[in-house]
Short mmCIF file of N, CA and C in Angstrom, two decimals:
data_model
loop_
_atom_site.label_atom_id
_atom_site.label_comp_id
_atom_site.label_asym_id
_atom_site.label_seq_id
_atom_site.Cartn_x
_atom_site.Cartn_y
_atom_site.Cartn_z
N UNK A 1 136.57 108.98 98.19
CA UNK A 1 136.81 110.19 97.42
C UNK A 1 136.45 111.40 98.28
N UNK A 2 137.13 112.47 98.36
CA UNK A 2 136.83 113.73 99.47
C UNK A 2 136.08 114.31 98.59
N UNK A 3 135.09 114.72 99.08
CA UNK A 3 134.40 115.62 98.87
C UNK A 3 135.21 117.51 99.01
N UNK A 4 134.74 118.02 97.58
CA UNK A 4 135.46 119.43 97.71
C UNK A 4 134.28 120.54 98.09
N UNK A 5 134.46 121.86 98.58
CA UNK A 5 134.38 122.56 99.27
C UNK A 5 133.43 124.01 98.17
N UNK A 6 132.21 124.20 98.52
CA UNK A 6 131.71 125.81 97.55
C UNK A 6 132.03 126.38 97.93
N UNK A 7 132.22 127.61 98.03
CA UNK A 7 132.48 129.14 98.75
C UNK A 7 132.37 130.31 97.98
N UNK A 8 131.59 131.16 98.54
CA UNK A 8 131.63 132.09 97.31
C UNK A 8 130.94 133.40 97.99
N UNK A 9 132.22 134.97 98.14
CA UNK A 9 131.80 136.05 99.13
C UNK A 9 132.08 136.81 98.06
N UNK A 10 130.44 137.36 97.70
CA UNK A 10 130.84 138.96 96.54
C UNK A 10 131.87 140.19 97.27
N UNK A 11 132.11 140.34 98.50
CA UNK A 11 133.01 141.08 99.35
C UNK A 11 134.31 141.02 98.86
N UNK A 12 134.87 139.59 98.12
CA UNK A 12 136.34 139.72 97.95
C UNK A 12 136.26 139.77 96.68
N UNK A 13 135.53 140.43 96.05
CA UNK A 13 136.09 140.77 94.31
C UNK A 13 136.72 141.49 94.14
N UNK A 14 137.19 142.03 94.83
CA UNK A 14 138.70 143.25 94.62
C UNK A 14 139.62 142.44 94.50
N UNK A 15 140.05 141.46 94.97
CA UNK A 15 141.11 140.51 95.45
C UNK A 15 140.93 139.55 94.30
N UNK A 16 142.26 139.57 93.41
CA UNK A 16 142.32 138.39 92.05
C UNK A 16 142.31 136.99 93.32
N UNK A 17 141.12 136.22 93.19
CA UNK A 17 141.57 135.13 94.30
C UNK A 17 140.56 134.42 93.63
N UNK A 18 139.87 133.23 94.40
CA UNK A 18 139.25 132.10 94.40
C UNK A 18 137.39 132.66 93.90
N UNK A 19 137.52 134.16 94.93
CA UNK A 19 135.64 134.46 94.41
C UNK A 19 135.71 135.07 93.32
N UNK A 20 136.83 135.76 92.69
CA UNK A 20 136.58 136.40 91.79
C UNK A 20 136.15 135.84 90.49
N UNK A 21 137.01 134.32 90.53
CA UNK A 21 137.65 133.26 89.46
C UNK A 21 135.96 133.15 89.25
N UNK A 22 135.91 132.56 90.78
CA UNK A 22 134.47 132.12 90.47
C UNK A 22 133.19 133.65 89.44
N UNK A 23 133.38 134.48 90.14
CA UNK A 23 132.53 135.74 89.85
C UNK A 23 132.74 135.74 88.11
N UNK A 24 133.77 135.89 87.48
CA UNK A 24 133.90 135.80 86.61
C UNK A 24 133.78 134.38 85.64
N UNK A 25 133.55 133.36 85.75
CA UNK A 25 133.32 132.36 84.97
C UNK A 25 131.99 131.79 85.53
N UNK A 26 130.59 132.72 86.43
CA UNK A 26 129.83 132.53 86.51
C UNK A 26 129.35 131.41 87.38
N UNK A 27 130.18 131.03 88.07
CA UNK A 27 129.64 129.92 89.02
C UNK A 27 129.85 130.40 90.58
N UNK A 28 128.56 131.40 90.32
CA UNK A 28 128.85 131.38 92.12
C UNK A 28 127.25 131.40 92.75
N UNK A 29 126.53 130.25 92.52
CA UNK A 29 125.20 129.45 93.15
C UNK A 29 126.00 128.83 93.64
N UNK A 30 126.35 128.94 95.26
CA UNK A 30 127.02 127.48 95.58
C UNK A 30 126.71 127.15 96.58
N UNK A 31 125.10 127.88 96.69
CA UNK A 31 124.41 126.65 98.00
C UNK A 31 124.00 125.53 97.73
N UNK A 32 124.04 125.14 96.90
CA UNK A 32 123.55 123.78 96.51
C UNK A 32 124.53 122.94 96.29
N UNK A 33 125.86 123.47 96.88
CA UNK A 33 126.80 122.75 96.56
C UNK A 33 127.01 122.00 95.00
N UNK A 34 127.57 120.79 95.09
CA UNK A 34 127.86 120.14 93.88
C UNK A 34 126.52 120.15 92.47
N UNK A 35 125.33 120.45 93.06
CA UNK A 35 123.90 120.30 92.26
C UNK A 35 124.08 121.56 91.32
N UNK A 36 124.25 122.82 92.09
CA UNK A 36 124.41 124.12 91.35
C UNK A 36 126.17 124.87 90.94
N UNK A 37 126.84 124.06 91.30
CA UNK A 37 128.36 124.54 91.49
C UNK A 37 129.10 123.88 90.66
N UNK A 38 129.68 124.49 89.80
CA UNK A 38 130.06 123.49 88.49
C UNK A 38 131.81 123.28 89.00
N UNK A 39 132.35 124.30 89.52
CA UNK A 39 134.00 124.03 90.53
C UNK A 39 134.17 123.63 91.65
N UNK A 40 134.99 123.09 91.92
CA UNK A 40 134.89 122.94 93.56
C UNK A 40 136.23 124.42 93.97
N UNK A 41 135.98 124.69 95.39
CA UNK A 41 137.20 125.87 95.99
C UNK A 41 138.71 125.43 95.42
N UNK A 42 138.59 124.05 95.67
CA UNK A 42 139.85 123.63 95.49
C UNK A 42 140.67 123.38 94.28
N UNK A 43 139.79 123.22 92.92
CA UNK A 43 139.65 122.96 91.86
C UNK A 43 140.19 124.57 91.40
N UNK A 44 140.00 125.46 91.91
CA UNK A 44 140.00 126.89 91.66
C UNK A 44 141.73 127.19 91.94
N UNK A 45 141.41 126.77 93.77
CA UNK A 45 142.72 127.74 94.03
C UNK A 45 143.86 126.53 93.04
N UNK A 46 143.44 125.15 92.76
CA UNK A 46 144.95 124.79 92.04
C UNK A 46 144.86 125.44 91.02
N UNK A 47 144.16 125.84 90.14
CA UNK A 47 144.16 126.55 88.60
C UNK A 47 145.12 127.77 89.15
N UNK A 48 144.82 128.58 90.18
CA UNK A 48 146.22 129.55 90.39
C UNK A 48 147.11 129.47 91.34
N UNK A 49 147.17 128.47 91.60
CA UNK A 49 148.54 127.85 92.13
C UNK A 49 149.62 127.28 91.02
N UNK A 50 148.79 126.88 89.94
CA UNK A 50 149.69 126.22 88.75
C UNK A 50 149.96 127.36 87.53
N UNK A 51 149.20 128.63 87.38
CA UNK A 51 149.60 129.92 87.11
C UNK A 51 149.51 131.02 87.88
N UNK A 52 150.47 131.20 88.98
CA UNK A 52 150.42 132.28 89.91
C UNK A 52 150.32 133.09 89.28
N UNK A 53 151.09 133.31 88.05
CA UNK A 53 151.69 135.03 87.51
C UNK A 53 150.67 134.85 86.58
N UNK A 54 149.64 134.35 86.02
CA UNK A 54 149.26 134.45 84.70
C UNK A 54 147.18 134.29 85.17
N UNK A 55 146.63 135.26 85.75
CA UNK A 55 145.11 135.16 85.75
C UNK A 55 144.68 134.90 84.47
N UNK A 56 144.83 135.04 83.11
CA UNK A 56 143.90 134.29 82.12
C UNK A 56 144.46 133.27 82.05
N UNK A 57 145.46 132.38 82.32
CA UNK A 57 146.10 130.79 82.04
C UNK A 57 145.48 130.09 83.02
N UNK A 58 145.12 130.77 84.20
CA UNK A 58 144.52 130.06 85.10
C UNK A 58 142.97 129.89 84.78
N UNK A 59 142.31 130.69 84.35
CA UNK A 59 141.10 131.27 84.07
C UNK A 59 140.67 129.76 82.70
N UNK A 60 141.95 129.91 82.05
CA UNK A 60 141.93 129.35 81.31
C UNK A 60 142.20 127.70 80.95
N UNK A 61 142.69 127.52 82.01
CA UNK A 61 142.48 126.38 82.27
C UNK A 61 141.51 125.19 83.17
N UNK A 62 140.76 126.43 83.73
CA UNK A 62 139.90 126.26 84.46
C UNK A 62 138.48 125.97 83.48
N UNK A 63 138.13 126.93 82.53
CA UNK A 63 137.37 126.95 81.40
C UNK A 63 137.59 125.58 80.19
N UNK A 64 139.06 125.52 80.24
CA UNK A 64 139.22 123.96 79.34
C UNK A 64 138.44 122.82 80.27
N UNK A 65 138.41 123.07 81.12
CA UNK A 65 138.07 121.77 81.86
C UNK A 65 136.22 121.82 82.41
N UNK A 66 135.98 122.89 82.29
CA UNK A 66 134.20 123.09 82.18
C UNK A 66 133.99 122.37 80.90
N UNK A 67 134.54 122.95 80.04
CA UNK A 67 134.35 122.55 78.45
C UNK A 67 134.45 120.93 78.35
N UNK A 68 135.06 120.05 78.89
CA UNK A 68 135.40 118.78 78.93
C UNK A 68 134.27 118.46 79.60
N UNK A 69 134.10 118.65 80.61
CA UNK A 69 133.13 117.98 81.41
C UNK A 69 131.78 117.96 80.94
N UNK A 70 131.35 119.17 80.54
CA UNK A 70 129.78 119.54 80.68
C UNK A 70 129.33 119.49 79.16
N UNK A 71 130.49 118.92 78.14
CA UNK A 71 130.48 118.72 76.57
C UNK A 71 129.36 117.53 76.16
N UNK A 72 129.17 116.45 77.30
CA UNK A 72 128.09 115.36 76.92
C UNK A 72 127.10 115.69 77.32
N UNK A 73 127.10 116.61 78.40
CA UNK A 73 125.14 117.27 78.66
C UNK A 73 124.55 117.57 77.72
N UNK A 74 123.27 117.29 77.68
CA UNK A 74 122.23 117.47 76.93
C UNK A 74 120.98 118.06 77.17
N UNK A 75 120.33 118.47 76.31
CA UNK A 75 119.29 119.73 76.76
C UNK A 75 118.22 118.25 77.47
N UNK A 76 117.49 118.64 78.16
CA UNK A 76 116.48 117.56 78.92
C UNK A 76 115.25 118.26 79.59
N UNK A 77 114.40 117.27 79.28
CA UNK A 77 112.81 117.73 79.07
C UNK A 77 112.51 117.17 80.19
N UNK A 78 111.08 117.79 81.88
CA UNK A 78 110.87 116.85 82.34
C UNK A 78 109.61 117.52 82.66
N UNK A 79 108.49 116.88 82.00
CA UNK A 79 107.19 117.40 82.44
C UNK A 79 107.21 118.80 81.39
N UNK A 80 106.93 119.88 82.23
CA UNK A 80 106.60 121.39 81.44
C UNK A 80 108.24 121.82 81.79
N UNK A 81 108.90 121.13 82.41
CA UNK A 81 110.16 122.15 82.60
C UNK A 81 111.29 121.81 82.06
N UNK A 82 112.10 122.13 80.81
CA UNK A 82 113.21 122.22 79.95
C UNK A 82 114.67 122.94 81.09
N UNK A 83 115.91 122.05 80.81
CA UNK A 83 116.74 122.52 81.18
C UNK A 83 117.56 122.44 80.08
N UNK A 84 118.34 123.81 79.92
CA UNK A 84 118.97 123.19 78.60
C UNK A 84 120.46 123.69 78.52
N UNK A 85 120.94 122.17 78.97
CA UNK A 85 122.70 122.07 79.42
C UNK A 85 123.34 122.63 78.49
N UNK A 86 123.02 122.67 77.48
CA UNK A 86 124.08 122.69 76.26
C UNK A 86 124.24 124.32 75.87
N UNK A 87 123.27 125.03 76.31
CA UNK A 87 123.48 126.46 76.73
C UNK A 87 124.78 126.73 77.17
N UNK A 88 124.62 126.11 78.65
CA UNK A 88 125.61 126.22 79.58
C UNK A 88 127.45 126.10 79.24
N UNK A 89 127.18 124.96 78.32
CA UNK A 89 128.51 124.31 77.53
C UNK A 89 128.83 124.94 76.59
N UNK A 90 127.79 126.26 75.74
CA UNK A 90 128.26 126.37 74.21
C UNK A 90 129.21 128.53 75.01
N UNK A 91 128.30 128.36 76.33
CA UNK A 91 129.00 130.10 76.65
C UNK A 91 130.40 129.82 77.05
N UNK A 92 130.56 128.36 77.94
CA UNK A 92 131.50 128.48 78.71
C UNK A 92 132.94 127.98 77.16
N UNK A 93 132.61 127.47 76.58
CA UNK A 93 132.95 127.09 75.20
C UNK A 93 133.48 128.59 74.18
N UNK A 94 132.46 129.31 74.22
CA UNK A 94 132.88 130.68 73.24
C UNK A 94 133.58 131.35 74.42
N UNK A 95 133.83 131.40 75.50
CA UNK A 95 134.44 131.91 76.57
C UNK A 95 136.13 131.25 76.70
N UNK A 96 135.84 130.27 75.80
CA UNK A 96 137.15 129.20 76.13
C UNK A 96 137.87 129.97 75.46
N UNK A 97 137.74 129.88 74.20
CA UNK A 97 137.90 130.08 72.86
C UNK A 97 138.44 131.69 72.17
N UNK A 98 137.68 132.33 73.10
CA UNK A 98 138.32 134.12 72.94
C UNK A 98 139.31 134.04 73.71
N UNK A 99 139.45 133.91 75.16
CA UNK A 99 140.56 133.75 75.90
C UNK A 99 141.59 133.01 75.34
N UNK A 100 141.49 131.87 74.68
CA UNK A 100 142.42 130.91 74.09
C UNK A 100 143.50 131.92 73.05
N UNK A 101 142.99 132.81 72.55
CA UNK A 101 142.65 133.35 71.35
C UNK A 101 143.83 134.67 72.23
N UNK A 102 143.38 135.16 73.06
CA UNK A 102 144.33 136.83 74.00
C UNK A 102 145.28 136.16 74.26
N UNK A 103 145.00 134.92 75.05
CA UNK A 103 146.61 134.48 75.55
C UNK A 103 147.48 134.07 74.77
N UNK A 104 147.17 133.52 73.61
CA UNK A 104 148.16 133.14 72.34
C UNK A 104 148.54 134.18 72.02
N UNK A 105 147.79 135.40 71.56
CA UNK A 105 148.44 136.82 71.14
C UNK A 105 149.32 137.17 72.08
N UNK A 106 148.73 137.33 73.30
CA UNK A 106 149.82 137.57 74.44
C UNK A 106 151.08 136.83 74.55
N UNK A 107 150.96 135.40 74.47
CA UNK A 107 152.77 134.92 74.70
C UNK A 107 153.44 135.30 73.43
N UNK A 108 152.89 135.49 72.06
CA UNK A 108 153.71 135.88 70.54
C UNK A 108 154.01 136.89 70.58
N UNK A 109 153.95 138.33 71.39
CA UNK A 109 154.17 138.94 71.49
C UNK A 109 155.80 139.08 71.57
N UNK A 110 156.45 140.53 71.10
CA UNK A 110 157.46 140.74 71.47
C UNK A 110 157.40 141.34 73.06
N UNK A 111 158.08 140.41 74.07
CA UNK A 111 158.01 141.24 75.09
C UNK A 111 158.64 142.66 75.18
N UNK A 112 157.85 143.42 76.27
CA UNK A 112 158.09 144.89 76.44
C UNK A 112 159.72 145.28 77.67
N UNK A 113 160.06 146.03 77.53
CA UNK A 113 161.20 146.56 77.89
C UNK A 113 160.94 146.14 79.55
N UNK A 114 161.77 145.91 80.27
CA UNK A 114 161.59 145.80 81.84
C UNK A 114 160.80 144.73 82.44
N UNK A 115 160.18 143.94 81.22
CA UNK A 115 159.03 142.89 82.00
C UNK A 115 159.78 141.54 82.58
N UNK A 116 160.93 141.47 82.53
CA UNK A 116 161.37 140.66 83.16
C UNK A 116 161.99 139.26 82.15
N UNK A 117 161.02 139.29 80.94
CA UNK A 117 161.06 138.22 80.36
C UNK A 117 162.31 138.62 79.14
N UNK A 118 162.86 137.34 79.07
CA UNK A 118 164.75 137.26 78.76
C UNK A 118 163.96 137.70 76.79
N UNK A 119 164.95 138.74 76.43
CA UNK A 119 164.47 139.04 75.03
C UNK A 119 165.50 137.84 74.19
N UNK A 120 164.92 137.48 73.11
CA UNK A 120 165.75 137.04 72.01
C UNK A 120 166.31 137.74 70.65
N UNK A 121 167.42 137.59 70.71
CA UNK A 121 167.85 138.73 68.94
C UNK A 121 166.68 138.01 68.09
N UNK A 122 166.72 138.77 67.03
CA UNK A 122 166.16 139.15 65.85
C UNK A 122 165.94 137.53 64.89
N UNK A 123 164.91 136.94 64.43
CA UNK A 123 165.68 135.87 64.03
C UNK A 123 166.25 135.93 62.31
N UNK A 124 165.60 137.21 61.69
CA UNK A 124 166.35 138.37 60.36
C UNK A 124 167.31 139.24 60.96
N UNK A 125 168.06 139.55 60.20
CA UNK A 125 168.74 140.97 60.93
C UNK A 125 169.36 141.40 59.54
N UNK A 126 170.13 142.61 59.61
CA UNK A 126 170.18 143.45 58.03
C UNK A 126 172.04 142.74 57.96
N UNK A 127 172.00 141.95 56.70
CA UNK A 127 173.66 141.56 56.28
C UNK A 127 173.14 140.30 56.26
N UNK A 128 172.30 139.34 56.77
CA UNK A 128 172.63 138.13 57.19
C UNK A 128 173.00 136.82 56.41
N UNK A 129 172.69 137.57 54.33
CA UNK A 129 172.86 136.79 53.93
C UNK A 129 174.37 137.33 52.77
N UNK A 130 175.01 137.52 53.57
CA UNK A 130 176.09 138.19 53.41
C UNK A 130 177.26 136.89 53.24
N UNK A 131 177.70 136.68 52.00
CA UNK A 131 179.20 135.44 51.92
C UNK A 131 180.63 136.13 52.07
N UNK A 132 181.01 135.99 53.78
CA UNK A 132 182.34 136.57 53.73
C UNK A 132 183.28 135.17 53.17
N UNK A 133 182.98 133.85 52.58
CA UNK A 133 183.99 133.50 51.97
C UNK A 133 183.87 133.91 50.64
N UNK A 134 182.89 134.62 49.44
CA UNK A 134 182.72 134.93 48.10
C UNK A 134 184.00 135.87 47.73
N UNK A 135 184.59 136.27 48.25
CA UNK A 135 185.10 137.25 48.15
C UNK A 135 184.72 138.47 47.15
N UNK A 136 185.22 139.65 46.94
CA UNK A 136 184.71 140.83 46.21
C UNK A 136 185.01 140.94 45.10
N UNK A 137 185.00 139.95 44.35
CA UNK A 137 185.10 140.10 42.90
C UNK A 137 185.50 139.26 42.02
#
């Protein structure tokens, strides 16, 4: 099994890319590699490779899959020191869940003039229940 790759430069947060993903969904401890790093680089750049045009689908699919993984952790006691996973699982979880929530509003949307995306007529329109075989009278 290959081992995947941390990386993580606060320098490229201007740039929608791989640190930002990370900057924003909070995983960027990644000297500890796999111990403190809940993504791998690669795990990242496919989330926007598989939505180039769409940063919350990527974001967002990236977050479905924290949510899967880190859903059986459990808070754990060792000595005086408490770690408590399920923290970790319930933010990245209400994080899922609002986003889930913009991007659904976002594709129901009527698209806007010029965006590229093919419009559809009306699926009402004024006459439609109109019988041109009834005739007028």
């Amino acid at each position: 099994m290959a081992k995947g790759t941390y990386t993580y430069d606060a320098a490229m947060l201007r740039e929608a890319g791989m640190d930002r993903m990370r900057f924003e969904l909070g995983d960027t401890m990644v000297e500890g590699l796999s111990d403190t790093t809940a993504l791998t680089d690669e795990e990242i750049e496919a989330a926007l490779e598989v939505h180039p045009k769409s940063w919350k689908r990527a974001k967002l699919m990236l977050l479905e899959s924290l949510c899967r993984r880190f859903a059986y952790e459990v808070d754990t006691k060792t000595g005086p020191l408490w770690l408590y996973m399920q923290e970790r699982a319930k933010l990245w979880r209400e994080d899922y869940e609002k986003l889930k929530k913009e991007v659904s509003v976002e594709s129901c949307c009527i698209p806007k003039p010029g965006s590229g995306i093919q419009e559809r007529p009306p699926y009402f329109y004024a006459g439609m229940q109109r019988n041109e075989r009834a005739g007028s009278g």
